[in-house]
XYZ file of C-alpha atoms in Angstrom:
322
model
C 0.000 0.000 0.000
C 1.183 3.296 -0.882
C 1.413 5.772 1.975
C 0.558 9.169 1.418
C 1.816 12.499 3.160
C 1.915 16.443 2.948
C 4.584 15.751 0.167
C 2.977 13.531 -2.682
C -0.923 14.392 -2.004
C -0.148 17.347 -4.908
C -4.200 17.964 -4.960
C -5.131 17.452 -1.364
C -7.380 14.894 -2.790
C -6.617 12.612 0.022
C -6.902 15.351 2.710
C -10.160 16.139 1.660
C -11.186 12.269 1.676
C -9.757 12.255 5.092
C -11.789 14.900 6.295
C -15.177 13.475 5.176
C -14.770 10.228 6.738
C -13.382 11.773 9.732
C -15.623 15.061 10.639
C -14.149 15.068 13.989
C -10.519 16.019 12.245
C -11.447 19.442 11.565
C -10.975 19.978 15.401
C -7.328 19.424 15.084
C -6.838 21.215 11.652
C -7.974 24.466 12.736
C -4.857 24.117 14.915
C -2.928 24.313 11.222
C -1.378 27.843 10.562
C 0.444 28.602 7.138
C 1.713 25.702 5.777
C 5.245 26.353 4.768
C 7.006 23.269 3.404
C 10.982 22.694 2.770
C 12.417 21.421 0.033
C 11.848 17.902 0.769
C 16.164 17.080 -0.484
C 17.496 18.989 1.591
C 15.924 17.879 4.905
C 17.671 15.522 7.568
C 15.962 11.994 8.039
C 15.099 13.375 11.621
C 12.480 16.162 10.213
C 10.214 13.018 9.559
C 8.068 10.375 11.610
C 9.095 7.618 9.352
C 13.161 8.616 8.878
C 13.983 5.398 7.151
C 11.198 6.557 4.432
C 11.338 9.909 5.054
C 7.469 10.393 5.593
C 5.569 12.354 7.523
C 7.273 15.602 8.025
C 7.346 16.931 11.556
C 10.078 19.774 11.716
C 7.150 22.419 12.116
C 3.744 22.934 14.071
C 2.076 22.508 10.745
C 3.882 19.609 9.343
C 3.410 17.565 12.451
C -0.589 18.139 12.726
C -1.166 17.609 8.923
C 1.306 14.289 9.131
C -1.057 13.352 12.611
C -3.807 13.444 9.947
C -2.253 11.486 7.185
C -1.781 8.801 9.551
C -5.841 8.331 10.300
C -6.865 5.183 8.546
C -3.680 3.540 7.635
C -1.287 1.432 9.264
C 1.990 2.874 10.288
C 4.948 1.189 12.540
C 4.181 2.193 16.116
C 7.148 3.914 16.763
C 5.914 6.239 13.381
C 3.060 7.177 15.296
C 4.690 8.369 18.610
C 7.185 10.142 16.817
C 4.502 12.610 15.179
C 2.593 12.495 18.506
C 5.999 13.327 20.115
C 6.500 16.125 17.847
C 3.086 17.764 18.434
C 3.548 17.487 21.921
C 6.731 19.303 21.322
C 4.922 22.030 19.688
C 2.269 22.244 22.414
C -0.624 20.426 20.983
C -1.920 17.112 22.203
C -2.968 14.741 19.812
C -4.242 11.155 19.739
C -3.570 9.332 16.197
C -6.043 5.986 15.321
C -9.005 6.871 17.827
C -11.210 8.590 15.867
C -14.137 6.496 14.135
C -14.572 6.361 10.807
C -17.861 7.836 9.521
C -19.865 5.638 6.516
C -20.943 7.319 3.809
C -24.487 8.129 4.085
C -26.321 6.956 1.693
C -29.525 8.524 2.941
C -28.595 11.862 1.764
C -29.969 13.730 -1.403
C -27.301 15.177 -3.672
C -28.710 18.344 -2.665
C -27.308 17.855 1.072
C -23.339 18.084 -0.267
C -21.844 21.055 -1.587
C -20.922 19.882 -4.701
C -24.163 17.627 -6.096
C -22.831 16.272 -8.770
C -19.597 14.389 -7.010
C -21.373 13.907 -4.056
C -18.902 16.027 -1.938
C -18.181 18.166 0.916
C -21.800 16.735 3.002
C -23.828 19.852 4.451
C -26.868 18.729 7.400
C -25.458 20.273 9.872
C -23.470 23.795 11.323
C -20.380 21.498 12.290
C -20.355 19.747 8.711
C -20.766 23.095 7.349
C -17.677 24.621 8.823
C -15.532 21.121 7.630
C -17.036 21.565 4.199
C -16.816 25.694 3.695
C -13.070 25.250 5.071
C -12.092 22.784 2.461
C -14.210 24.248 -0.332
C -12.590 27.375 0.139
C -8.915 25.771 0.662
C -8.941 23.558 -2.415
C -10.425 26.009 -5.021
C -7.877 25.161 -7.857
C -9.122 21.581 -8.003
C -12.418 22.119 -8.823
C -13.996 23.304 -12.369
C -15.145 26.610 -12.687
C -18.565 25.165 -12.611
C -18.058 23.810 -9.172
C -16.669 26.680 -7.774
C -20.000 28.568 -9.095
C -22.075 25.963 -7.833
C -20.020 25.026 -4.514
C -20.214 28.382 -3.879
C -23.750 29.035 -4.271
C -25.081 25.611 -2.367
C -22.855 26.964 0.753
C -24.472 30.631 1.131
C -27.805 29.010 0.673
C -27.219 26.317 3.605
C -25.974 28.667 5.740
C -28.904 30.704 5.439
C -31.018 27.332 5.757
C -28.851 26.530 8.597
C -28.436 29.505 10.320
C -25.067 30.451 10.264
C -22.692 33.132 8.763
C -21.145 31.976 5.192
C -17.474 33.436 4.522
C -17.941 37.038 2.175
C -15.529 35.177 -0.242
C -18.489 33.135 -1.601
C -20.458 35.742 -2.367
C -17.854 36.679 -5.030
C -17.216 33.338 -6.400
C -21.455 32.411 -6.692
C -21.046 35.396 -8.828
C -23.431 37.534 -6.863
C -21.653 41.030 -7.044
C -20.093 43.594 -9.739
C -17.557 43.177 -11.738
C -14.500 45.569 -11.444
C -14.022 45.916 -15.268
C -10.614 48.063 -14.383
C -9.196 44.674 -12.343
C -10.332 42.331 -14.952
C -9.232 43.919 -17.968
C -5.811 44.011 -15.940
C -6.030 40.208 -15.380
C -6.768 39.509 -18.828
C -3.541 41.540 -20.072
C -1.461 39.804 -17.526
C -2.752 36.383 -18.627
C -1.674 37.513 -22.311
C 1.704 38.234 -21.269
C 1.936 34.856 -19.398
C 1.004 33.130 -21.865
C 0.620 35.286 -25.434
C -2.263 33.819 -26.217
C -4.443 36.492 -28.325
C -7.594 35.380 -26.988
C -7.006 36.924 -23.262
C -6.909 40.073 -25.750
C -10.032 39.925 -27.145
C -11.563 39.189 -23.663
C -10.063 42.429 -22.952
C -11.242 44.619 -25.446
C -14.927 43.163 -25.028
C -14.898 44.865 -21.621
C -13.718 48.100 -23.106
C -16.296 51.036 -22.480
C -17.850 49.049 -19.306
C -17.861 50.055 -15.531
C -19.394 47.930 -13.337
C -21.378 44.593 -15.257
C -24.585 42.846 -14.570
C -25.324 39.057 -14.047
C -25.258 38.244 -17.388
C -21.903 40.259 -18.227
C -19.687 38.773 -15.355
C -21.364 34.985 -16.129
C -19.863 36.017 -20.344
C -16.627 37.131 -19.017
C -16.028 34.080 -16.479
C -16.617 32.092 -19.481
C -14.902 33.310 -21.818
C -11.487 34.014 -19.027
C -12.184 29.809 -18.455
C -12.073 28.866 -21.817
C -8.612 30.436 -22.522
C -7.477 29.581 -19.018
C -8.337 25.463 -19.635
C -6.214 25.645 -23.040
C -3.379 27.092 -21.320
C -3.523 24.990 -18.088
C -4.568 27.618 -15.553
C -7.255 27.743 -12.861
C -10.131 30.457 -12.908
C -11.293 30.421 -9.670
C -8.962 32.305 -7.784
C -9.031 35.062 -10.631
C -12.633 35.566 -10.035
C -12.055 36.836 -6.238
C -9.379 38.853 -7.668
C -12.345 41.155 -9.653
C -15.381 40.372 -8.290
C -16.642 43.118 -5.446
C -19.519 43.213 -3.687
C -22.357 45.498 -4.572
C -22.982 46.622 -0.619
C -20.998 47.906 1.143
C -21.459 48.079 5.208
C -25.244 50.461 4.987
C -24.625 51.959 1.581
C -25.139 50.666 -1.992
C -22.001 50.798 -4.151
C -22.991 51.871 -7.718
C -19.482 52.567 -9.315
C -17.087 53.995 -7.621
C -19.481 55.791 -5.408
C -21.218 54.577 -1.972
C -24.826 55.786 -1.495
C -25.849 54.947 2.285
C -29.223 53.198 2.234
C -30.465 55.703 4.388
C -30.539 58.499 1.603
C -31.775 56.182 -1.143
C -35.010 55.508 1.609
C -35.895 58.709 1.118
C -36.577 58.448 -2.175
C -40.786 58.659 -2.608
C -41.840 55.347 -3.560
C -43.734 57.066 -6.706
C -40.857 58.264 -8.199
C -39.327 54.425 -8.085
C -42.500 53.506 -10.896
C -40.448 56.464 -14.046
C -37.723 53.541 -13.996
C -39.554 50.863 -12.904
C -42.621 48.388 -13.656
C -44.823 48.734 -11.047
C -44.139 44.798 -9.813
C -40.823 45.951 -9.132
C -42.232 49.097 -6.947
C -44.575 46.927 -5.018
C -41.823 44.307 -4.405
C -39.449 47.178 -2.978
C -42.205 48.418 -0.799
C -43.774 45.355 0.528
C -43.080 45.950 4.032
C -43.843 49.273 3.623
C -40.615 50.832 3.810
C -37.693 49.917 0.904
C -36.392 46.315 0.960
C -32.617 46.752 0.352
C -31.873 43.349 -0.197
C -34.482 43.386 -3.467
C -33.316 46.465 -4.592
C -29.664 44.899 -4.943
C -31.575 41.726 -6.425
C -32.900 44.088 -9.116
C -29.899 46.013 -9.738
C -27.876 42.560 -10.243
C -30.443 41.435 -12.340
C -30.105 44.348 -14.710
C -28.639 44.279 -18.298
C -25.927 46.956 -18.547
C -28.551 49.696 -20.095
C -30.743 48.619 -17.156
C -27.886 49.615 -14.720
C -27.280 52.886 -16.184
C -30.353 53.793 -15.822
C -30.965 52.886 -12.240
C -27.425 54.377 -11.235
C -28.054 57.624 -12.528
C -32.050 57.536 -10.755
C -30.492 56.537 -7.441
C -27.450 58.901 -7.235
C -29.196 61.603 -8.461
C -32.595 61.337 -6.144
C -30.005 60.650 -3.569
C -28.157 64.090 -3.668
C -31.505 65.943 -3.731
């Protein structure tokens, strides 16, 4: 059987496996800091559990807690195993390798209880399962597709609203759900070009040329497009998309632009004057409660072609200054 540790689990793939079957684990890897591994060649037999096979690093905090959870579920010499628990000790943490159970998959749940349906990964019933499986979502983005990420990403803010807990402001960014900073991403797509001088990162460029701030359907066209060229020339999208997505609240105001209009001024705008710009649906939606609804007024403003966005912008910041 082929052991695996920190060094030759390149994707984390095995981590991650680790971590489903044992949810208990994340306990002892929110004890892991920044992971900063040496090259492996130059290290002394003694900076691992296992010096004959030089497995299982253990010269750092870090090393020895992720090598403590390599070990869970295989069988290691003895004297492997109270090396690394040795080690940890040595670093202050207290650690027990081999005790923890090992949870069966359940077969009972839908595909719409895991973050990603269509694997079957990263299981969500619970506030502890969704802190294990937001953690390594958000840890592991290069592995998954850009689809994923969209859909991982989505699937966690809506079970932590279903759950009741807080979801980390990264996801709103990669489920999309925000503005694109046209200025950032027309710098990314240059960079890209001189990475790689391939014309089409280019073209993405000049496609954005003339925008601000895009709508729904703009940012889900550029992520495409930047995912296409980024497949053909080997490189991951996901982390690009927190790079130049930005929210469209910020704190009490509404950002529209470069400019933040507090909430408070916008509610003074009569809800009559809402129906020159809008269908009056849209009115009565904003004004159910009686009062505005900010959270459907940024649903309408995201939802809003690029014409549709002027045209709202200019309402709001101009009612706002009067």
């Amino acid at each position: 059987m082929s052991l695996i540790d920190i060094y030759s689990d390149n994707n984390q793939e095995v981590l991650i496996k680790i971590a489903e079957d044992f949810p208990n684990i994340i306990n002892r890897l929110t004890e892991v800091g920044t992971v900063e591994l040496q090259d492996k060649s130059g290290l002394t037999d003694n900076a691992f559990a296992w010096p004959e096979e030089k497995l299982y690093p253990i010269y750092t905090k870090e090393a020895a807690l992720l090598s403590s959870v390599y070990m869970e579920g295989v069988e290691v010499p003895a004297f492997v195993v109270e090396n690394c628990i040795g080690a940890c000790a040595a670093f202050g943490v207290d650690v027990e390798i081999g005790t923890m159970e090992k949870t069966a998959e359940e077969e009972s749940l839908a595909a719409s209880d895991f973050v990603l349906p269509g694997r079957r990964k990263l299981p969500v019933v619970d506030a502890s399962t969704y802190t294990r499986s937001e953690g390594l979502f958000l840890r592991n983005l290069d592995d998954f597709s850009i689809d994923e990420t969209i859909i991982g990403a989505k699937q966690l803010i809506k079970k932590a609203s279903e759950i009741g807990v807080s979801s980390d402001d990264n996801l709103q960014k990669l489920s999309l759900n925000g503005q694109l900073n046209v200025a950032h991403a027309t710098e990314l797509s240059r960079s890209r070009y001189a990475e790689t001088a391939d014309p089409e990162y280019l073209s993405i460029s000049e496609r954005l040329a003339g925008q601000r701030y895009s709508s729904v359907e703009k940012i889900a066209e550029w992520v495409n497009d930047l995912d296409t060229a980024d497949r053909r020339n080997n490189i991951n999208t996901s982390s690009a998309i927190l790079s130049v997505m930005e929210p469209i609240t910020k704190e009490e105001a509404l950002l529209l632009g470069n400019i933040e209009i507090p909430f408070e001024k916008i509610a003074q705008i009569d809800e009559d004057e809402w129906t020159d710009i809008l269908g009056r649906d849209d009115v009565d939606s904003l004004f159910k409660e009686g009062s505005l609804n900010n959270k459907k007024l940024v649903e309408i403003i995201l939802d809003s072609s690029a014409i549709e966005y002027d045209i709202l912008s200019s309402f709001i910041q101009n009612k706002a200054r009067s």
